[in-house]
Coordinates of C-alpha atoms in Angstrom, one line a residue:
M9 CA 0.4 0.3 -0.2
E10 CA 3.1 2.5 0.3
K11 CA 3.7 2.5 -3.0
Y12 CA 0.4 3.9 -4.3
L13 CA 0.9 6.4 -1.1
V14 CA 2.3 10.0 -2.5
S15 CA 4.6 11.9 -0.2
P16 CA 4.3 14.5 1.5
E17 CA 5.6 17.3 -0.7
P18 CA 8.7 18.8 1.7
S19 CA 7.4 22.0 4.1
P20 CA 9.1 25.3 2.7
A21 CA 12.0 26.6 5.6
K22 CA 10.4 29.4 7.8
S23 CA 11.9 32.4 6.3
R24 CA 14.0 34.4 9.2
T25 CA 12.8 38.4 7.6
T26 CA 11.5 40.5 10.4
V27 CA 9.0 42.4 9.9
R28 CA 10.0 46.2 10.3
R29 CA 6.7 48.3 11.3
P30 CA 7.0 51.4 9.4
W31 CA 6.0 53.6 11.9
K32 CA 7.9 54.4 15.3
R33 CA 5.1 56.4 17.3
S34 CA 2.7 53.7 16.8
L35 CA 4.3 51.9 19.8
I36 CA 5.2 55.2 21.7
E37 CA 1.1 55.7 21.1
V38 CA 0.1 52.1 22.8
N39 CA 3.0 51.7 25.2
G40 CA 2.5 55.3 26.3
R41 CA 6.2 56.0 26.5
L42 CA 8.5 57.5 25.2
D43 CA 12.0 56.0 24.1
S44 CA 15.1 57.5 25.2
A45 CA 16.6 57.7 22.5
Y46 CA 13.7 58.8 20.4
R47 CA 13.2 60.7 23.3
H48 CA 16.4 62.7 22.5
E49 CA 16.0 63.3 18.7
L50 CA 13.1 64.9 19.4
Y51 CA 14.1 67.3 21.3
S52 CA 17.3 67.3 19.6
R53 CA 14.9 68.9 16.7
V54 CA 13.6 71.3 18.7
A55 CA 16.7 72.9 19.9
H56 CA 17.5 73.5 16.4
S57 CA 14.3 75.6 15.9
Y58 CA 15.3 78.3 18.1
S59 CA 15.5 81.7 16.5
E60 CA 14.9 85.7 17.7
I61 CA 11.2 86.7 18.0
G62 CA 11.0 89.9 19.7
K63 CA 12.6 92.4 21.8
F64 CA 12.4 94.7 23.9
S65 CA 14.5 97.9 25.1
H66 CA 13.9 98.7 28.5
F67 CA 12.8 102.6 28.4
Y68 CA 10.2 102.3 30.5
H69 CA 8.3 105.7 32.6
L70 CA 6.5 105.4 35.8
N71 CA 4.1 108.4 36.3
E72 CA 5.3 109.7 32.8
N73 CA 8.4 110.0 33.9
P74 CA 11.3 107.8 32.7
C75 CA 12.4 105.3 35.1
I76 CA 15.9 105.0 37.0
T77 CA 17.4 101.6 34.4
H78 CA 16.5 104.3 31.3
M79 CA 18.0 107.4 32.6
M80 CA 21.3 105.0 33.7
Q81 CA 20.8 103.2 30.2
I82 CA 21.4 106.4 28.6
Q83 CA 23.8 108.2 30.5
S84 CA 26.1 105.1 30.6
L85 CA 25.8 103.5 26.7
Y86 CA 29.8 104.4 26.6
Q87 CA 31.0 105.2 30.6
C88 CA 29.6 102.3 32.6
P89 CA 27.9 99.2 30.4
T90 CA 28.0 97.2 33.5
M91 CA 25.4 99.1 35.0
R92 CA 23.3 98.4 31.9
G93 CA 20.6 95.7 31.2
V94 CA 19.5 92.9 33.1
A95 CA 20.5 91.4 35.9
G96 CA 18.8 88.6 36.5
L97 CA 15.3 86.4 34.8
D98 CA 12.8 83.7 36.8
F99 CA 9.6 82.5 35.7
D100 CA 7.3 81.3 38.7
N101 CA 6.0 77.8 38.5
R102 CA 3.3 77.6 35.6
G103 CA 5.0 79.8 33.4
I104 CA 2.5 82.4 33.6
F105 CA 4.5 85.6 35.3
L106 CA 8.1 86.1 34.3
V107 CA 10.5 88.7 36.7
S108 CA 13.5 91.3 35.8
V109 CA 15.5 92.9 37.8
T110 CA 18.5 95.9 36.7
R111 CA 21.6 96.5 37.9
S112 CA 20.4 99.8 37.8
G113 CA 17.6 99.1 40.5
C114 CA 14.3 98.1 38.6
L115 CA 11.9 95.3 39.5
M116 CA 9.9 94.7 36.6
V117 CA 6.9 91.1 36.7
H118 CA 5.8 91.0 33.7
D119 CA 2.9 89.0 32.4
F120 CA 4.6 86.4 29.1
E121 CA 1.4 85.4 27.7
S122 CA 1.4 89.8 26.8
L123 CA 5.1 89.7 26.4
Y124 CA 4.7 86.8 23.5
C125 CA 2.4 88.5 21.6
Q126 CA 3.2 91.9 21.4
S127 CA 6.5 89.9 20.5
K128 CA 4.3 88.6 17.3
L129 CA 4.4 92.2 15.8
G130 CA 7.9 92.2 14.7
P131 CA 11.6 92.6 16.0
G132 CA 11.9 96.3 16.9
S133 CA 8.6 96.2 18.3
A134 CA 7.8 98.3 21.5
E135 CA 6.4 96.5 24.7
D136 CA 3.4 97.4 26.0
E137 CA 4.3 99.5 29.2
S138 CA 0.5 99.2 30.7
K139 CA 0.4 95.1 30.3
H140 CA 3.6 95.5 33.2
V141 CA 2.7 93.6 36.5
V142 CA 4.6 95.3 38.7
H143 CA 7.5 98.0 37.8
F144 CA 9.7 99.4 40.6
S145 CA 12.3 101.7 40.9
Y146 CA 14.7 102.8 43.1
P147 CA 16.7 105.7 43.5
P148 CA 20.5 105.7 43.5
G149 CA 22.4 102.6 45.5
R150 CA 19.7 100.2 45.6
E151 CA 20.6 97.8 42.9
F152 CA 19.5 94.0 41.8
D153 CA 22.1 90.6 40.9
V154 CA 19.1 88.0 41.4
A155 CA 16.0 87.7 41.3
R156 CA 13.6 84.3 42.5
W157 CA 9.8 83.2 42.6
N158 CA 9.0 81.4 45.9
P159 CA 8.3 78.2 45.3
S160 CA 6.2 77.3 48.3
N161 CA 4.4 80.9 47.5
Q162 CA 4.0 82.0 43.7
N163 CA 3.4 86.1 45.7
E164 CA 6.8 86.3 46.7
V165 CA 9.7 87.2 45.0
A166 CA 13.3 87.6 46.6
C167 CA 15.7 89.5 45.7
T168 CA 19.6 90.0 46.7
S169 CA 22.4 92.3 45.7
R170 CA 26.7 91.5 46.0
K171 CA 26.4 95.3 47.5
H172 CA 24.2 94.6 50.3
D173 CA 23.3 91.9 52.5
Q174 CA 20.0 91.7 53.0
V175 CA 17.4 89.8 51.2
L176 CA 14.2 91.1 50.3
I177 CA 11.0 89.8 50.0
F178 CA 8.9 91.4 47.8
D179 CA 4.7 90.2 47.9
I180 CA 3.8 91.4 44.1
S181 CA -0.2 91.1 45.2
Y182 CA -0.1 94.0 47.3
M183 CA 1.3 96.6 44.7
S184 CA 3.8 97.9 46.7
P185 CA 7.4 99.5 45.8
K186 CA 8.7 98.6 50.3
P187 CA 9.5 94.6 50.7
T188 CA 6.9 93.3 52.9
E189 CA 10.0 91.1 55.6
V190 CA 13.4 91.8 54.5
L191 CA 16.1 89.4 55.7
Q192 CA 19.5 90.6 57.2
T193 CA 22.4 89.0 57.6
R194 CA 24.5 88.7 61.3
Q195 CA 26.5 92.1 61.9
K196 CA 30.4 90.8 62.1
L197 CA 33.5 93.6 62.9
S198 CA 36.9 93.6 61.5
I199 CA 39.9 93.5 63.7
I200 CA 39.4 97.8 64.4
G201 CA 36.3 97.2 65.3
R202 CA 34.6 98.7 61.9
K203 CA 31.7 96.7 60.2
I204 CA 32.8 94.1 57.9
S205 CA 30.5 94.4 54.7
R206 CA 29.3 91.6 52.8
G207 CA 27.4 91.9 49.4
L208 CA 25.1 88.8 48.8
S209 CA 25.5 87.4 45.9
D210 CA 22.5 84.8 44.8
V211 CA 19.1 83.5 46.3
A212 CA 17.4 79.9 46.4
I213 CA 14.6 79.2 48.1
T214 CA 13.3 75.6 48.8
S215 CA 10.1 74.0 47.6
D216 CA 8.7 73.0 50.7
E217 CA 6.4 74.9 53.4
D218 CA 9.7 75.4 55.2
S219 CA 10.2 78.3 52.9
R220 CA 13.8 77.8 54.4
I221 CA 15.9 80.6 52.3
F222 CA 19.2 80.5 51.4
S223 CA 21.9 83.8 50.3
P224 CA 25.9 83.0 50.0
D225 CA 28.1 86.4 50.8
T226 CA 31.3 87.8 48.8
L227 CA 33.4 86.6 52.0
G228 CA 31.7 82.6 51.5
M229 CA 29.7 82.1 53.8
V230 CA 26.0 81.0 52.8
H231 CA 23.5 82.2 55.2
V232 CA 20.3 80.4 55.9
W233 CA 17.0 81.8 57.4
D234 CA 13.8 80.3 59.2
R235 CA 11.1 83.0 58.5
R236 CA 9.2 80.8 61.0
A237 CA 12.3 81.9 63.6
G238 CA 12.9 85.7 62.3
V239 CA 14.9 87.9 60.1
S240 CA 18.5 86.7 61.4
P241 CA 20.1 83.7 59.8
C242 CA 19.5 80.5 62.0
I243 CA 22.3 79.1 60.3
E244 CA 25.4 79.7 58.9
L245 CA 27.4 77.4 56.4
S246 CA 31.0 77.8 55.5
T247 CA 33.7 76.8 54.2
D248 CA 37.0 75.4 54.6
R249 CA 39.0 78.1 53.0
Y250 CA 38.0 81.6 52.1
D251 CA 36.2 81.2 49.1
S252 CA 33.5 83.6 47.7
I253 CA 30.3 82.4 46.7
K254 CA 28.8 82.6 43.7
S255 CA 26.2 80.7 42.6
I256 CA 24.0 77.9 45.0
Q257 CA 21.5 75.4 44.6
I258 CA 19.3 73.3 46.0
Y259 CA 19.2 69.8 45.7
V260 CA 15.5 67.9 45.3
D261 CA 15.3 66.6 48.3
N262 CA 16.2 70.1 50.2
Q263 CA 17.9 68.8 52.3
T264 CA 21.7 69.0 50.3
I265 CA 23.1 72.4 48.8
F266 CA 25.1 72.8 46.8
G267 CA 27.5 76.0 46.0
A268 CA 30.3 77.2 44.1
G269 CA 33.0 80.1 43.2
K270 CA 35.8 81.8 42.3
E271 CA 38.4 79.0 43.9
G272 CA 36.3 77.0 41.4
I273 CA 35.2 74.4 44.0
I274 CA 31.8 73.2 44.3
H275 CA 31.0 72.8 47.7
I276 CA 27.9 69.9 49.2
W277 CA 26.3 70.8 52.4
D278 CA 24.2 68.4 53.8
L279 CA 21.2 70.4 56.5
R280 CA 20.8 66.9 57.7
G281 CA 24.2 67.0 59.6
G282 CA 27.7 65.5 57.8
R283 CA 31.1 67.0 59.0
N284 CA 29.7 68.6 62.0
S285 CA 25.9 68.8 62.7
S286 CA 24.2 71.4 63.5
A287 CA 21.4 69.4 66.1
F288 CA 23.8 69.6 68.5
Q289 CA 25.5 73.4 68.6
S290 CA 24.3 76.5 70.4
R291 CA 22.1 79.0 68.8
K292 CA 25.4 81.2 68.8
D293 CA 27.9 79.2 67.2
M294 CA 26.0 77.8 64.5
S295 CA 28.3 77.0 61.2
Q296 CA 28.5 73.8 59.3
L297 CA 31.5 72.7 57.7
P298 CA 30.5 70.8 53.3
L299 CA 30.5 67.8 53.3
A300 CA 32.7 67.6 50.6
S301 CA 34.5 70.0 48.6
L302 CA 35.2 69.0 44.6
H303 CA 38.1 70.3 43.0
L304 CA 36.6 71.1 39.5
A305 CA 39.9 71.3 37.6
P306 CA 41.5 68.0 38.6
K307 CA 38.6 66.8 37.4
L308 CA 38.5 68.4 34.2
Q309 CA 42.4 67.3 33.7
K310 CA 40.7 63.8 33.5
I311 CA 39.5 64.0 30.3
A312 CA 42.7 63.5 28.0
S313 CA 41.5 64.8 24.9
L314 CA 40.5 68.1 26.8
K315 CA 44.2 68.2 29.0
A316 CA 45.9 67.6 25.3
Q317 CA 44.2 70.8 23.6
S318 CA 44.4 72.9 26.8
E319 CA 46.0 74.5 30.4
I320 CA 43.6 74.0 32.4
V321 CA 44.0 75.5 35.6
P322 CA 41.4 77.2 38.3
K323 CA 39.1 78.8 37.1
E324 CA 35.8 81.3 38.5
I325 CA 32.5 79.3 38.5
H326 CA 30.1 82.1 38.0
S327 CA 27.1 80.0 38.1
I328 CA 26.1 75.8 38.8
D329 CA 22.3 74.5 38.4
V330 CA 20.6 71.0 39.2
N331 CA 19.2 69.8 35.7
P332 CA 15.5 69.1 36.5
S333 CA 15.0 66.6 33.8
S334 CA 18.7 64.3 35.4
P335 CA 19.3 65.5 38.8
H336 CA 21.8 63.8 39.1
Q337 CA 23.7 66.3 36.9
L338 CA 24.8 69.9 37.8
A339 CA 25.5 72.0 35.5
F340 CA 28.7 74.4 36.0
H341 CA 30.0 77.3 33.8
L342 CA 33.2 79.1 33.9
D343 CA 34.0 82.7 33.5
D344 CA 36.1 81.6 30.5
G345 CA 32.6 80.7 28.7
W346 CA 33.1 77.0 29.3
S347 CA 30.2 74.6 30.9
G348 CA 29.8 71.1 31.5
V349 CA 28.3 68.7 34.2
L350 CA 29.3 67.2 37.3
D351 CA 27.7 63.7 37.9
I352 CA 27.1 63.9 41.6
Y353 CA 26.9 60.8 42.0
K354 CA 30.4 59.6 40.6
S355 CA 31.7 63.4 41.2
E356 CA 32.9 63.0 37.6
V357 CA 33.0 65.2 34.7
T358 CA 30.3 63.8 31.5
H359 CA 29.8 66.3 29.7
V360 CA 31.6 70.2 28.2
H361 CA 32.0 72.4 26.3
C362 CA 34.3 74.8 25.3
P363 CA 33.8 77.6 22.7
P364 CA 36.8 80.3 21.4
P365 CA 38.1 82.5 24.1
A366 CA 36.7 85.7 23.0
W367 CA 40.1 87.1 22.6
L368 CA 41.0 85.4 19.7
D369 CA 38.7 87.4 17.3
G370 CA 39.9 89.7 19.5
S371 CA 36.6 91.3 20.9
N372 CA 37.0 92.6 24.8
S373 CA 33.0 92.2 25.8
S374 CA 32.0 94.3 28.9
A375 CA 29.4 90.7 29.9
D376 CA 32.3 89.3 31.4
L377 CA 31.8 92.3 34.0
I378 CA 28.6 90.6 35.4
L379 CA 28.2 87.1 36.1
R380 CA 26.7 85.1 33.3
K381 CA 23.5 83.0 34.6
P382 CA 22.7 80.7 31.8
S383 CA 19.3 78.0 32.3
W384 CA 18.5 74.1 31.9
L385 CA 15.5 73.6 29.6
P386 CA 12.8 71.8 31.7
T387 CA 12.3 68.7 30.4
S388 CA 14.8 67.8 27.4
S389 CA 18.6 67.9 29.0
I390 CA 19.6 70.8 26.8
Y391 CA 21.7 73.9 28.8
V392 CA 21.4 77.5 27.8
V393 CA 23.9 80.1 28.6
G394 CA 24.6 83.3 26.7
S395 CA 28.0 83.6 24.5
M396 CA 31.4 85.3 26.1
S397 CA 32.4 86.2 22.7
E398 CA 29.5 87.0 20.9
K399 CA 26.3 88.1 20.6
G400 CA 24.2 84.9 21.3
I401 CA 23.4 82.1 23.3
H402 CA 24.5 78.7 23.1
V403 CA 21.8 75.6 22.9
L404 CA 23.9 72.6 24.0
D405 CA 23.2 68.9 24.3
F406 CA 23.5 67.9 27.4
H407 CA 21.8 64.6 27.6
P408 CA 22.8 61.9 30.0
S409 CA 24.1 59.6 27.4
S410 CA 27.3 58.9 25.3
R411 CA 25.1 60.0 22.2
S412 CA 25.3 64.0 23.5
P413 CA 27.6 65.9 21.5
C414 CA 29.2 67.1 24.4
H415 CA 29.4 63.9 26.2
V416 CA 33.5 63.1 27.0
D417 CA 33.2 59.8 25.1
Y418 CA 31.1 61.0 22.6
D419 CA 32.4 59.3 19.7
E420 CA 31.5 61.6 15.8
D421 CA 32.8 58.7 13.4
T422 CA 30.8 55.9 15.2
Q423 CA 27.7 58.0 15.5
R424 CA 27.7 58.9 11.8
N425 CA 28.0 55.3 10.8
E426 CA 25.4 54.1 13.1
K427 CA 22.1 53.2 10.7
R428 CA 19.9 53.9 13.8
D429 CA 20.7 57.6 14.1
K430 CA 19.0 59.5 11.7
C431 CA 19.1 62.6 13.8
N432 CA 22.9 64.4 13.9
H433 CA 22.9 65.7 17.5
R434 CA 24.7 68.8 17.2
N435 CA 24.4 72.2 19.0
K436 CA 22.9 75.4 18.7
F437 CA 24.5 78.8 18.4
V438 CA 21.8 81.4 18.0
S439 CA 22.8 84.5 17.5
L440 CA 20.8 88.5 18.9
S441 CA 21.5 91.5 18.4
E442 CA 23.1 91.9 21.9
T443 CA 25.1 90.3 24.3
V444 CA 23.6 87.7 26.8
T445 CA 23.9 88.2 30.4
G446 CA 21.6 85.9 32.0
C447 CA 18.3 83.5 31.5
A448 CA 15.7 82.1 31.7
A449 CA 13.4 78.7 30.2
H450 CA 9.8 79.0 30.3
P451 CA 8.8 76.3 32.8
L452 CA 6.6 73.8 30.4
N453 CA 6.5 75.1 26.9
G454 CA 10.5 75.8 27.0
M455 CA 10.6 79.1 24.8
I456 CA 13.7 80.9 25.9
V457 CA 13.9 84.4 27.5
A458 CA 17.5 86.1 27.3
G459 CA 18.2 88.9 29.0
T460 CA 21.0 91.4 27.6
Q461 CA 22.8 94.5 28.3
V462 CA 20.6 96.8 26.6
F463 CA 17.5 94.1 25.3
K464 CA 15.3 91.3 26.8
F465 CA 14.6 88.8 24.2
A466 CA 11.8 86.5 23.9

């Protein structure tokens, strides 16, 4: 019987070809998650879309008379350029209001939506002064360098100056030019009995209900106020050496404090304890040394490619910023225009951006006399910093992976040959018409406002 049976044909071999999904976004819609590589590609494209859309000169009036910044701007065009322009910028938590301060003595709160709509009229349009939420102008002698919103009370703005030893708290709902609260540092006497003058270079406020306020002075001390206990500091954070602190940041736990300054050192304090806990000190002597002090220059020297091209010496740190989307990244900006990222978990520099120095093209920017204040975009690990040698801003890709062009392990040839990398990750320079002194990023949509020596850009 078997010879009459027809033998079955062999089954065809199974194809090993994989089915490629033509739509990358379909999986995102199904899973509800963005792949890290796709997110990086998306934000890189967004970074290259930035351009100047509007600018507003600070030629404002109060009671039909020019404000103090208006007058100083005209008088100091060729005399004292450091007294011109915007010194500090900050958005509130929802991006509704933008506060700006000038070294001439003006405090302003803008309605950002009105500011944006006005910018659509053209780069040369004038800002509608009637749309200002607050505009306070003070006589000569009262200047501002920093302004910060209180995260737990969005009606309050804290301001400091390197010429004064006070933190001024303004409640914008009162519409009064007088501060609602003045926080004073403890007076100290020199050897000959004179009071030691100290200015406050920065200010930071915790996001919890305690509303503790931190402000470093020009003599290397960080003053900490608990507003429930009075207007005098409750703790003083000190360094083990004289180091004028230029910038301060509060970590997401509201207990770890980062400070950096003139000596190129990043100091770390832990309010819960550390080298000497403040819990066991008397009220009269509550000074706390840092838990750690990280020298930035030796960490930069570990980058072989950077060390081979440049002489690395300790440099003044103008600003430090915690990345809101990756809190382990602490960005730094140096007085020579360099920027980078310190991984606080590994205590090593992972990203660096080294633009050409200002003297290379013969420029002598007066912005060197002002502390430049960069800013992170809210969700993209992109760092925005004003250029020292050119008029404009650098939009830097500081994504926490080796695919970032600023990463110390970035291999340009490998990234170019990878077929899956269809996006050319690179930094962007946005040209502006004035030298930038500070930047602020909108907390929701990532729009950038840059304060300059003459204008504010949106």
